Coordinates of C-alpha atoms in Angstrom, one line a residue:
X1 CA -10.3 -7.5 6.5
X2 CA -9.4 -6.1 9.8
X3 CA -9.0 -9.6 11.1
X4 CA -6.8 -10.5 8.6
X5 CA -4.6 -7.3 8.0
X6 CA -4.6 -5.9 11.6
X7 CA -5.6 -8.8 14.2
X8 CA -3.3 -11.3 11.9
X9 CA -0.3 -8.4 11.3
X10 CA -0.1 -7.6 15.4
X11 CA -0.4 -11.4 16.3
X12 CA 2.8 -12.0 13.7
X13 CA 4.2 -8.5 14.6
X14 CA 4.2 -9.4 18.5
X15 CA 5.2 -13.1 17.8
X16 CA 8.5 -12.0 15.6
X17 CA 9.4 -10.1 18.9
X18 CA 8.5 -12.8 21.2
X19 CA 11.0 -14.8 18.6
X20 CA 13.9 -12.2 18.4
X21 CA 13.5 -12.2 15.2
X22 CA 16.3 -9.9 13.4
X23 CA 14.2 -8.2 11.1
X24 CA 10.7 -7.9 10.2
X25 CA 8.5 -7.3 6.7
X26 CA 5.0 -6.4 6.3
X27 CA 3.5 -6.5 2.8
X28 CA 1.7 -3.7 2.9
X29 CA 0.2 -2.3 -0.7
X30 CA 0.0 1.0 -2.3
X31 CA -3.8 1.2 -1.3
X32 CA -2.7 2.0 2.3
X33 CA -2.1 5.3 1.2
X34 CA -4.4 8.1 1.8
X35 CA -6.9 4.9 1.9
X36 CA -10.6 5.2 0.9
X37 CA -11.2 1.3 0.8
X38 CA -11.4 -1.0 3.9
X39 CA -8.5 -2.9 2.3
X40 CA -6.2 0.2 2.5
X41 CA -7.4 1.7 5.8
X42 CA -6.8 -2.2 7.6
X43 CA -3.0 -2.5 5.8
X44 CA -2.2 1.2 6.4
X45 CA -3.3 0.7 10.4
X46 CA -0.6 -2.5 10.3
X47 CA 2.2 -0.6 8.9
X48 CA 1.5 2.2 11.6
X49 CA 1.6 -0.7 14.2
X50 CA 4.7 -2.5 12.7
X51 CA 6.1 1.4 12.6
X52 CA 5.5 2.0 16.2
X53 CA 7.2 -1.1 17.6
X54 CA 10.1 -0.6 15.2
X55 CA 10.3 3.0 17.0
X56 CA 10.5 1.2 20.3
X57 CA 13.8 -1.0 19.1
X58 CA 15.3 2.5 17.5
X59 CA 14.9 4.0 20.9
X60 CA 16.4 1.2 22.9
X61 CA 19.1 0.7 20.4
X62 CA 17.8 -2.8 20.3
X63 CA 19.0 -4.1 17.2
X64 CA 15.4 -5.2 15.6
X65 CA 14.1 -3.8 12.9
X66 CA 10.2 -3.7 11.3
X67 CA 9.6 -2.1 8.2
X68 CA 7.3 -2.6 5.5
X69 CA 7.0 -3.1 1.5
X70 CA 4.0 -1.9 -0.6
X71 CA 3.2 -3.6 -3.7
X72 CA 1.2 -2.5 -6.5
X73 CA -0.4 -5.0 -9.2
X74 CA 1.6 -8.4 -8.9
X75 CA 1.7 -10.1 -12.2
X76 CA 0.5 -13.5 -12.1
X77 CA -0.6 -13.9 -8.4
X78 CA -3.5 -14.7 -7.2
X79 CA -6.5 -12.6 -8.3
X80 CA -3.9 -10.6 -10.7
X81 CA -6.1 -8.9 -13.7
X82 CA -3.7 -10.7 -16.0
X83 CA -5.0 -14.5 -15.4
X84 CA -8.9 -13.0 -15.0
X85 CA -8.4 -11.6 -18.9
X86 CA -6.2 -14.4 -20.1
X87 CA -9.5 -16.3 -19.0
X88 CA -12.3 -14.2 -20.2
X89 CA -10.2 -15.2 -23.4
X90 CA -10.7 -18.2 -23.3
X91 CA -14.2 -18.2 -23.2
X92 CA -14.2 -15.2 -26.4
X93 CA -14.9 -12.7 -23.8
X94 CA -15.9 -9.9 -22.6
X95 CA -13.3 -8.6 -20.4
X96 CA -14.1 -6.7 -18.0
X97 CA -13.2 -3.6 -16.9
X98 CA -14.1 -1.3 -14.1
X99 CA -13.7 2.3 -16.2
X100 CA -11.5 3.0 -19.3
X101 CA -9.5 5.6 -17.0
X102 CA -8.3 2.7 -14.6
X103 CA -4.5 3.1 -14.2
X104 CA -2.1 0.9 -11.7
X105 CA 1.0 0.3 -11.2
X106 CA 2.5 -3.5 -12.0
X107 CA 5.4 -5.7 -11.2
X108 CA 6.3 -9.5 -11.2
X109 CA 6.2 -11.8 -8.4
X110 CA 10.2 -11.8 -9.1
X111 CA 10.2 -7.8 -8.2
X112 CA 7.8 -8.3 -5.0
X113 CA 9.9 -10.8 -3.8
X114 CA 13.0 -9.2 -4.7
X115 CA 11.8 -5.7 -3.2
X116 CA 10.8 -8.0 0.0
X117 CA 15.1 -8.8 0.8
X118 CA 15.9 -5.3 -0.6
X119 CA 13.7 -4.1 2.3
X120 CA 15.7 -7.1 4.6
X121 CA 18.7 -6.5 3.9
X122 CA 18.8 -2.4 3.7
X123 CA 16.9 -2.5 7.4
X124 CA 19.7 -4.7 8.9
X125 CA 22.3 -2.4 7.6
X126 CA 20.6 0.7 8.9
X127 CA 20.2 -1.2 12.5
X128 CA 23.8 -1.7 12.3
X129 CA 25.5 1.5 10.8
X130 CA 22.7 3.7 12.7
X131 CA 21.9 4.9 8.7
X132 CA 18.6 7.2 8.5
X133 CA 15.8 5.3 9.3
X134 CA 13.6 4.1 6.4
X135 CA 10.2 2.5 7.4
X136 CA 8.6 1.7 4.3
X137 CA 9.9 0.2 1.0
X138 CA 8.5 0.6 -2.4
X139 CA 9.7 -0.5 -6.0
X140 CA 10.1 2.1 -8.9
X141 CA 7.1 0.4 -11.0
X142 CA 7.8 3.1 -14.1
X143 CA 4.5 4.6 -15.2
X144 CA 1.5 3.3 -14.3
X145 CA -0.5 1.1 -17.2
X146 CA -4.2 2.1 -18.3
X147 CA -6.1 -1.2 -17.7
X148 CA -7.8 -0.6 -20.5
X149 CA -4.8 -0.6 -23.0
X150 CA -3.9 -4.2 -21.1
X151 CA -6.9 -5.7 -22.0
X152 CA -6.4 -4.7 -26.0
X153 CA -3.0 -6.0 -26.1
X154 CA -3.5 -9.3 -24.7
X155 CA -6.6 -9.5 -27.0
X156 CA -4.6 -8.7 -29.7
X157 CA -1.6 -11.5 -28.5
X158 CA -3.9 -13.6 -28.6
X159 CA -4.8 -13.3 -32.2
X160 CA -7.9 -11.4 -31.7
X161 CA -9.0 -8.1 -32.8
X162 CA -10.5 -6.1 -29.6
X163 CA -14.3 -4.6 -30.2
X164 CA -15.2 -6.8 -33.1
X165 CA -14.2 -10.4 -32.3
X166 CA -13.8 -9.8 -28.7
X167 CA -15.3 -7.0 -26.5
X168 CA -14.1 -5.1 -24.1
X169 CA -17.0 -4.5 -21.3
X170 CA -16.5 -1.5 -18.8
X171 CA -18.6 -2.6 -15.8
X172 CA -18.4 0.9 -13.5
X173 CA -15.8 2.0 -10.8
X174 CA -16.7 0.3 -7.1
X175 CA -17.0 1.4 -4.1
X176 CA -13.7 2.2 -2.0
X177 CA -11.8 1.9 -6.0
X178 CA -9.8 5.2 -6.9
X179 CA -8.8 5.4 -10.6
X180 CA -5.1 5.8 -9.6
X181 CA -3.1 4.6 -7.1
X182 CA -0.1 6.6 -4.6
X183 CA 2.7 5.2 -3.8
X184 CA 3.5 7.6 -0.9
X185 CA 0.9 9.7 1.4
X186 CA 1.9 13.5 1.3
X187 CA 3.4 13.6 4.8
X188 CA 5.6 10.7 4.7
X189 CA 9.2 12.1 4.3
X190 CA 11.3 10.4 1.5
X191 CA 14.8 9.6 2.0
X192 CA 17.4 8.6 -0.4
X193 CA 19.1 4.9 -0.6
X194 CA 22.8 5.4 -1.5
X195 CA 23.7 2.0 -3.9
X196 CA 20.6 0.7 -4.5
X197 CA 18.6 1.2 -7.7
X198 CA 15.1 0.9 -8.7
X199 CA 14.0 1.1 -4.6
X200 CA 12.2 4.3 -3.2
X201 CA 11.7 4.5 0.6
X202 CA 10.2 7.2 3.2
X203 CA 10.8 7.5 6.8
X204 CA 7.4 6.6 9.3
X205 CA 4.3 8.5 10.4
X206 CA 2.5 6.9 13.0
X207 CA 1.0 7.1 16.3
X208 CA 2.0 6.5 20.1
X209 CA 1.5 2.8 20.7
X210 CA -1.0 3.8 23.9
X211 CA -3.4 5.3 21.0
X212 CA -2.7 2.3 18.6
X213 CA -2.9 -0.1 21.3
X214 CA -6.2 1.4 22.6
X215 CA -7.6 1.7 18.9
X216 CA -6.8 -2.1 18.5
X217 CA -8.9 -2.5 21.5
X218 CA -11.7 -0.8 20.1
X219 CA -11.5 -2.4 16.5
X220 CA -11.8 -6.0 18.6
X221 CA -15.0 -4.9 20.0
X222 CA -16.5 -3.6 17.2
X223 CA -15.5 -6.6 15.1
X224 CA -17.1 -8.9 17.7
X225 CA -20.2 -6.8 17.6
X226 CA -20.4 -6.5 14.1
X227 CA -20.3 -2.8 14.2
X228 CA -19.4 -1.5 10.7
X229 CA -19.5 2.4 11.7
X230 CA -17.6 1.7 15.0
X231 CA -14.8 -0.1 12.9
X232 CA -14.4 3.5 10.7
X233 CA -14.6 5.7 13.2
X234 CA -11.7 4.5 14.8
X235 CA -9.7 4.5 10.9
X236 CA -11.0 8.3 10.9
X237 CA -9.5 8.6 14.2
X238 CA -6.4 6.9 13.4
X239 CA -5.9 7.7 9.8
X240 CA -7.0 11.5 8.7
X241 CA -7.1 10.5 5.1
X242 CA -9.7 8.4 5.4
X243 CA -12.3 10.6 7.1
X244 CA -12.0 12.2 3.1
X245 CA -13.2 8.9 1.7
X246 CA -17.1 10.3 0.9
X247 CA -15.5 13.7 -0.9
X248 CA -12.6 12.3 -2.3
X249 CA -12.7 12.8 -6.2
X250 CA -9.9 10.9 -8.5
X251 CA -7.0 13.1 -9.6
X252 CA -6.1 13.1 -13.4
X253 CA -4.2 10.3 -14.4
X254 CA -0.6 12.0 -14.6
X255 CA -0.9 12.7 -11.1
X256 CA 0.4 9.4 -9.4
X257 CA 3.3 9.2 -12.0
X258 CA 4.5 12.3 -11.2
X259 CA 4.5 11.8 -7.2
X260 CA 5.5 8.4 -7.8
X261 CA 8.8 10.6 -9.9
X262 CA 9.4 13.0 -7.1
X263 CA 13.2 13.3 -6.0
X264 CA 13.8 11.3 -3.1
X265 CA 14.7 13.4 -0.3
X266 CA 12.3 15.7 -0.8
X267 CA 11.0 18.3 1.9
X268 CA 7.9 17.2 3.6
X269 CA 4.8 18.9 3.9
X270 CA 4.5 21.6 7.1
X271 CA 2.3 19.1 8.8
X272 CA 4.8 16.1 8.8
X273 CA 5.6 13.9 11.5
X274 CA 9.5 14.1 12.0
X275 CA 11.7 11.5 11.7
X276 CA 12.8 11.1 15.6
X277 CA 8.8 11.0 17.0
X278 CA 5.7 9.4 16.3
X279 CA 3.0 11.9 14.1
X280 CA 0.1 13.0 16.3
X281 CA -2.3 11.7 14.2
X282 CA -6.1 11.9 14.9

């Protein structure tokens, strides 16, 4: 994961620079937020990094911009819950669930790759009309769907009647697996987007690139050491959130729809970064 997500995202990162590449887009997901899996704590360090060099090109007036997208549940992708149940199916079952009080958030590949040039082409028209500064992208998903209630309606579209002719098995939550997800961490400032709909974005929180940099540096040796607990100390470091991963207890299920509905624009937290310097995280 932290090969992949942070080694792989600052090897790109750097290269689109290298390139003078226009504009740059992470895929991020809404697990980087307030992360309590490896997944989220490696994809939320990358936006910070992609955040801190975009902060560089702000400064300068350079022209290039690097900003992110986070997805929720893509329909139909690779490891999607939708294929998994269409073939548990196929076989007359069970399908497996992690807890009947799972909830996400979905969209189509269509919307992710559509949010993807929203992102694009909003960022270049900032860099160019010196708009507010967005940094991260996400789609308005609606309200989030109850795995549970999935897996009975594509029982039922298939022609078979959930419990009795096909089960429904609920396997336990895993480790580093919240029952909801957030689609924005409770410092990150939102801002509005004038003329487009369906799009939500807030402005960054991040650190100085000296700390990310020297973070990065320690992430390389504990990866080549294979030192689990030296990896997480530096995500405590960098991201607070994280260092509430052992305590952290799910909110009810109505929470994440109703942050996900919060007015754009809002007014941040007292402990937010603002909008002209990076947070000082850690």
């Amino acid at each position: 994961g932290i090969k992949t997500n942070i080694f792989g995202s600052v090897n790109v990162t750097d290269a689109a620079i290298a390139a003078n590449t226009k504009i740059f887009v992470l895929i991020s997901t809404d697990k980087a937020i307030e992360p309590v899996s490896m997944l989220g704590a490696t994809k939320r360090f990358a936006e910070m990094y992609a955040q801190s060099r975009d902060a560089e090109f702000v400064a300068a007036a350079a022209g290039m911009r690097l900003v992110a997208v986070r997805f929720g549940n893509v329909l139909g992708s690779v490891g999607s819950v939708v294929p998994k149940f269409k073939a548990q199916i196929a076989r007359g079952g069970p399908l497996t669930v992690t807890s009947p009080d799972m909830i996400r958030y979905f969209m189509t590949i269509r919307e992710a790759c559509d949010l993807v040039l929203t992102a694009a082409s909003h960022a270049d028209g900032e860099a160019r009309a010196g708009a507010e500064r967005a940094a991260v992208y996400v789609l308005k998903m609606g309200q989030p769907v109850r795995i549970a209630d999935l897996a009975e309606r594509m029982i039922r579209l298939a022609g078979f009647e959930p419990g009795t002719e096909i089960e429904i098995a609920y396997t336990g939550a895993r480790p580093g697996e919240r029952l909801n997800e957030i689609l924005f961490a409770r410092e990150e400032p939102r801002i509005a987007l004038p003329g487009i709909d369906g799009v939500m974005a807030a402005r960054p929180v991040f650190a100085d690139r000296d700390r990310l940099d020297a973070w990065v540096a320690r992430l390389r040796d504990a990866v080549s050491a294979g030192d689990r607990a030296a990896a997480e100390a530096v995500f405590e470091a960098a991201i607070p959130h994280f260092r509430e991963r052992a305590v952290l207890r799910p909110g009810p299920p109505q929470e994440a729809a109703e942050r996900a509905a919060a007015p754009a624009g809002g007014p941040p937290r007292a402990d937010a970064a603002p909008a002209t310097a990076p947070a000082a995280l850690g």
